[in-house]
XYZ file of C-alpha atoms in Angstrom:
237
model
C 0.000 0.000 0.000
C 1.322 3.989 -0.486
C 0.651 6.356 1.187
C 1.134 10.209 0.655
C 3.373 11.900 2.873
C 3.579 15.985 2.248
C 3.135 15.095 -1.638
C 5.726 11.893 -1.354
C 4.947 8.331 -1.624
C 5.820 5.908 1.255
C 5.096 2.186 0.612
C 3.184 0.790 4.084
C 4.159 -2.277 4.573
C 3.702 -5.094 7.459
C 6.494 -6.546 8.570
C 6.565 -8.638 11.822
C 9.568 -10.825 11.467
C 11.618 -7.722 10.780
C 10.520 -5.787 13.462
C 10.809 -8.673 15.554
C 14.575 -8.673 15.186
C 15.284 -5.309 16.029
C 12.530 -5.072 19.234
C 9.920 -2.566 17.663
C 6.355 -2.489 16.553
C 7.085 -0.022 13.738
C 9.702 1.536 11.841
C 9.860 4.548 9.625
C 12.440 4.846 6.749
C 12.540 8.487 5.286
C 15.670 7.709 2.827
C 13.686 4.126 1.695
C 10.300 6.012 1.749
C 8.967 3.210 3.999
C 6.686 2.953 7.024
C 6.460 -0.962 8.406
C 4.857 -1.991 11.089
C 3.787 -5.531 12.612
C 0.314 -7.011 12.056
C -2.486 -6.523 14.060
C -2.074 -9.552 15.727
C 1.395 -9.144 16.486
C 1.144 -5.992 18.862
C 1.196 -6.816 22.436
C 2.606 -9.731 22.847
C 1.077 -9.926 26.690
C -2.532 -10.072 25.568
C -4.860 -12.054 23.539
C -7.164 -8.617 23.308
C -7.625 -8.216 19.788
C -9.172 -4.801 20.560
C -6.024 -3.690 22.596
C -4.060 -4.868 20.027
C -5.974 -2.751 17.168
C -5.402 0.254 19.824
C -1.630 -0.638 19.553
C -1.605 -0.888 16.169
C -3.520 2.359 15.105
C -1.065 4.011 17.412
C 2.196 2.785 16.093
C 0.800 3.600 12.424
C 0.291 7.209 13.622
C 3.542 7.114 15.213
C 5.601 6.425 12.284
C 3.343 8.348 9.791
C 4.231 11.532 11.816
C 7.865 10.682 12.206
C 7.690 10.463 8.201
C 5.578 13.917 7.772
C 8.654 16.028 10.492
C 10.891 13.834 7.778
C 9.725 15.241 4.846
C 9.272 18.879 6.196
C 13.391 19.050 6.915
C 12.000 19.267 11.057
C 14.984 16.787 12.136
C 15.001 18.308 15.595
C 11.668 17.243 15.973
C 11.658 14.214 13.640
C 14.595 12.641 16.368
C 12.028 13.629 19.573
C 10.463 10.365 20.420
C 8.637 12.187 23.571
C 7.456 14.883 20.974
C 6.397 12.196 18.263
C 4.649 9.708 20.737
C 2.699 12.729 22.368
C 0.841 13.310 19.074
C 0.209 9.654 18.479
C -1.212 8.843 21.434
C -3.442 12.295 21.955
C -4.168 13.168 18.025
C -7.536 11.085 18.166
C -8.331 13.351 21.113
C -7.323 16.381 19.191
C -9.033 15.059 15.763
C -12.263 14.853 17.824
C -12.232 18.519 19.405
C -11.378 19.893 15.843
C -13.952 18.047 14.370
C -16.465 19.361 17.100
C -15.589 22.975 17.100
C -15.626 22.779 12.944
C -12.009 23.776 13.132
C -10.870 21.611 10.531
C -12.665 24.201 7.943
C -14.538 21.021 5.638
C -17.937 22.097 7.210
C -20.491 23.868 5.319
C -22.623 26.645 6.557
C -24.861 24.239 8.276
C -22.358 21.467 9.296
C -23.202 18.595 7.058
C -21.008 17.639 4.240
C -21.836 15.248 1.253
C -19.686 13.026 -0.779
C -20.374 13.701 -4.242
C -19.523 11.802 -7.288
C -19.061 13.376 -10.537
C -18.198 11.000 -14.188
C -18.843 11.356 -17.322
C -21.831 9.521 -18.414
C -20.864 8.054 -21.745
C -24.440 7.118 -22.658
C -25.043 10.906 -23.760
C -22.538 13.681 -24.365
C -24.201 16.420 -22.637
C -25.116 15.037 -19.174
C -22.951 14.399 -16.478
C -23.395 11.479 -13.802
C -23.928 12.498 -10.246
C -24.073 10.777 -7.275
C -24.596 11.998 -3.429
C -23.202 9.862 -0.707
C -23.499 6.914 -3.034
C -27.112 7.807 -5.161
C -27.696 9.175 -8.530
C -29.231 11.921 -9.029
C -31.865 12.228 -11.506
C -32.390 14.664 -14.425
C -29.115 16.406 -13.678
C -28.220 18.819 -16.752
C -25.253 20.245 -15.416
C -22.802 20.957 -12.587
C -20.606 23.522 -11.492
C -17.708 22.150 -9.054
C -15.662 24.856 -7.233
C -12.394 24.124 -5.023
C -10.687 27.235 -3.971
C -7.637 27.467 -1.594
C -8.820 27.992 1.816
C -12.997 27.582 0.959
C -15.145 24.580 1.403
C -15.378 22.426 -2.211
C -18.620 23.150 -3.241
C -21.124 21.749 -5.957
C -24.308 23.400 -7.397
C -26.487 20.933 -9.474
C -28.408 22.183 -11.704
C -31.178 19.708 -11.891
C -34.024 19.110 -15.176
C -37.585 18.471 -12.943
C -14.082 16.384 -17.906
C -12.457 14.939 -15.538
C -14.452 12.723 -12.650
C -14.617 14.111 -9.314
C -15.258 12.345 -5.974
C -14.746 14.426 -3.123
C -16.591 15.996 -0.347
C -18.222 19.175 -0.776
C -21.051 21.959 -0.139
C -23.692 20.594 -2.619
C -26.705 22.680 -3.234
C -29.407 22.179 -6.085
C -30.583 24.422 -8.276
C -33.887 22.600 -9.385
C -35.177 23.872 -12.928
C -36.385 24.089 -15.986
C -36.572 27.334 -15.465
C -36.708 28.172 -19.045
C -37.878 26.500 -22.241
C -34.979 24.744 -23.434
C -34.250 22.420 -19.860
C -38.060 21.577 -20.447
C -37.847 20.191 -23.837
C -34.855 18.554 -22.955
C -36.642 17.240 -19.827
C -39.657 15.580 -22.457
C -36.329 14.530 -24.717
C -34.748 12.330 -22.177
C -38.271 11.003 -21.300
C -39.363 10.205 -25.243
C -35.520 7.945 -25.313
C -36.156 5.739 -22.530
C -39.722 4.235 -24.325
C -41.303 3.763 -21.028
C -44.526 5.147 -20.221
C -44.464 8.537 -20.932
C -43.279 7.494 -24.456
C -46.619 4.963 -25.257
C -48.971 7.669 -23.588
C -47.825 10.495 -26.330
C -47.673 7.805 -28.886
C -51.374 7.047 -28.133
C -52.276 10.586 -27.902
C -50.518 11.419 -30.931
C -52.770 8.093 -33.117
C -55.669 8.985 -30.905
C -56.137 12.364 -31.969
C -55.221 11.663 -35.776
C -57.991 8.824 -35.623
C -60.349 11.372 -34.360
C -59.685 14.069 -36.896
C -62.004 14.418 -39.854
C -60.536 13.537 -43.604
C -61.063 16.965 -45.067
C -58.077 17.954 -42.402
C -55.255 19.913 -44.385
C -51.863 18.942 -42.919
C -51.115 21.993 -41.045
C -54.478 21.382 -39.257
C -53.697 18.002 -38.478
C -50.283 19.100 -37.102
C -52.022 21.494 -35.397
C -54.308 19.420 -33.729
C -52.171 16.951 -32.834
C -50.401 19.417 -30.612
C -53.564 20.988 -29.043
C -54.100 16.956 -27.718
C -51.081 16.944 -26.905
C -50.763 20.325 -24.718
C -54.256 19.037 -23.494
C -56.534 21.673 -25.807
C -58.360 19.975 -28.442
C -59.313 21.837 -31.971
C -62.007 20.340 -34.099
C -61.305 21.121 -37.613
């Protein structure tokens, strides 16, 4: 497994018969770019308590991850201060949990609740994108505007009919249309391709309103009258 480290790879890797050897439950190697530590079941050799034992191994993880991130920011002074390094293991859960609280972490939005959204091209159609929020689609979307700004909350507004992919967290907020004639027709569009219901009920119309119009009907009446059924006002000819 890698994992990022101030924009650099380290390869995570367990390693209990190493570690074994030399006494520890976790090494970090800044030159090699390598974090290992022993397996879950390996920590605390005194206990059977597999939930201890995750406790253990959670904490060495953080441990040598932090060792790696006062590595990579040139903070030897620090990086070499076991008492400094084993302080923020062992009390960052505690901290993680106040910032979280307080919203000082700055991934809130305005009214505390974040959503995971999923943007990808949907290669059925050119012109509509695929969204999904915390793991559902979301219907009728026409299009989306994704903003990430340094120091803001990642925000989405969808606009919503009645590139690269994206899955992040973020602000979402809808903008539900049509609001104008173009989204409708598109709306009717989408609903005509999928030959489902709405499709056999204008078909029907459509015959049942030709079947009903007298013979002596010029075409432009006809046409005519087939939209009056259609818009729900009928025309006799």
């Amino acid at each position: 497994m890698e994992v990022n480290i101030l924009g650099t790879e380290y390869s995570f890797v367990h390693d209990t018969k190493e570690l074994t050897k030399s006494g520890n439950d976790g090494i970090c190697q800044q030159y090699s770019k390598r974090i290992a530590v022993r397996e879950v079941s390996d920590m605390l050799d005194d206990t059977g308590d597999m939930k201890a034992k995750k406790l253990r191994y959670n904490e060495v993880c953080r441990h040598e991850a932090i060792h790696a991130f006062f590595g990579e920011a040139g903070l030897e002074q620090y990086n070499e201060d076991e008492t400094l390094v084993s302080f923020l293991a062992v009390n960052f859960p505690k901290m993680d949990e106040l910032f979280k609280k307080q919203g000082w972490l700055g991934l809130e939005s305005e009214d505390g609740k974040m959503n995971r959204i999923q943007i990808k091209v949907d290669e059925s159609t050119e012109y509509k994108p695929k969204v999904l929020i915390d793991g559902n689609k979301v219907q009728y979307v026409s299009s989306v505007n994704f903003s990430t700004l340094p120091g803001e909350v990642p925000s989405a507004t969808i606009e919503v009919l009645g590139s690269s992919d994206i899955d992040s967290f973020a602000d979402v907020r809808f903008d539900v249309s049509p609001d104008n004639l173009q989204t409708a027709c598109r709306i009717i569009r989408d609903e005509l391709l999928k030959h489902g219901d709405f499709y056999k009920s204008f078909v029907a119309s459509v015959r049942l309103a030709m079947l009903e119009a007298p013979q002596e009907c010029w075409p432009i009446e006809m046409a005519e009258r087939i939209v009056e059924r259609i818009s729900g006002e009928d025309k006799l000819c």
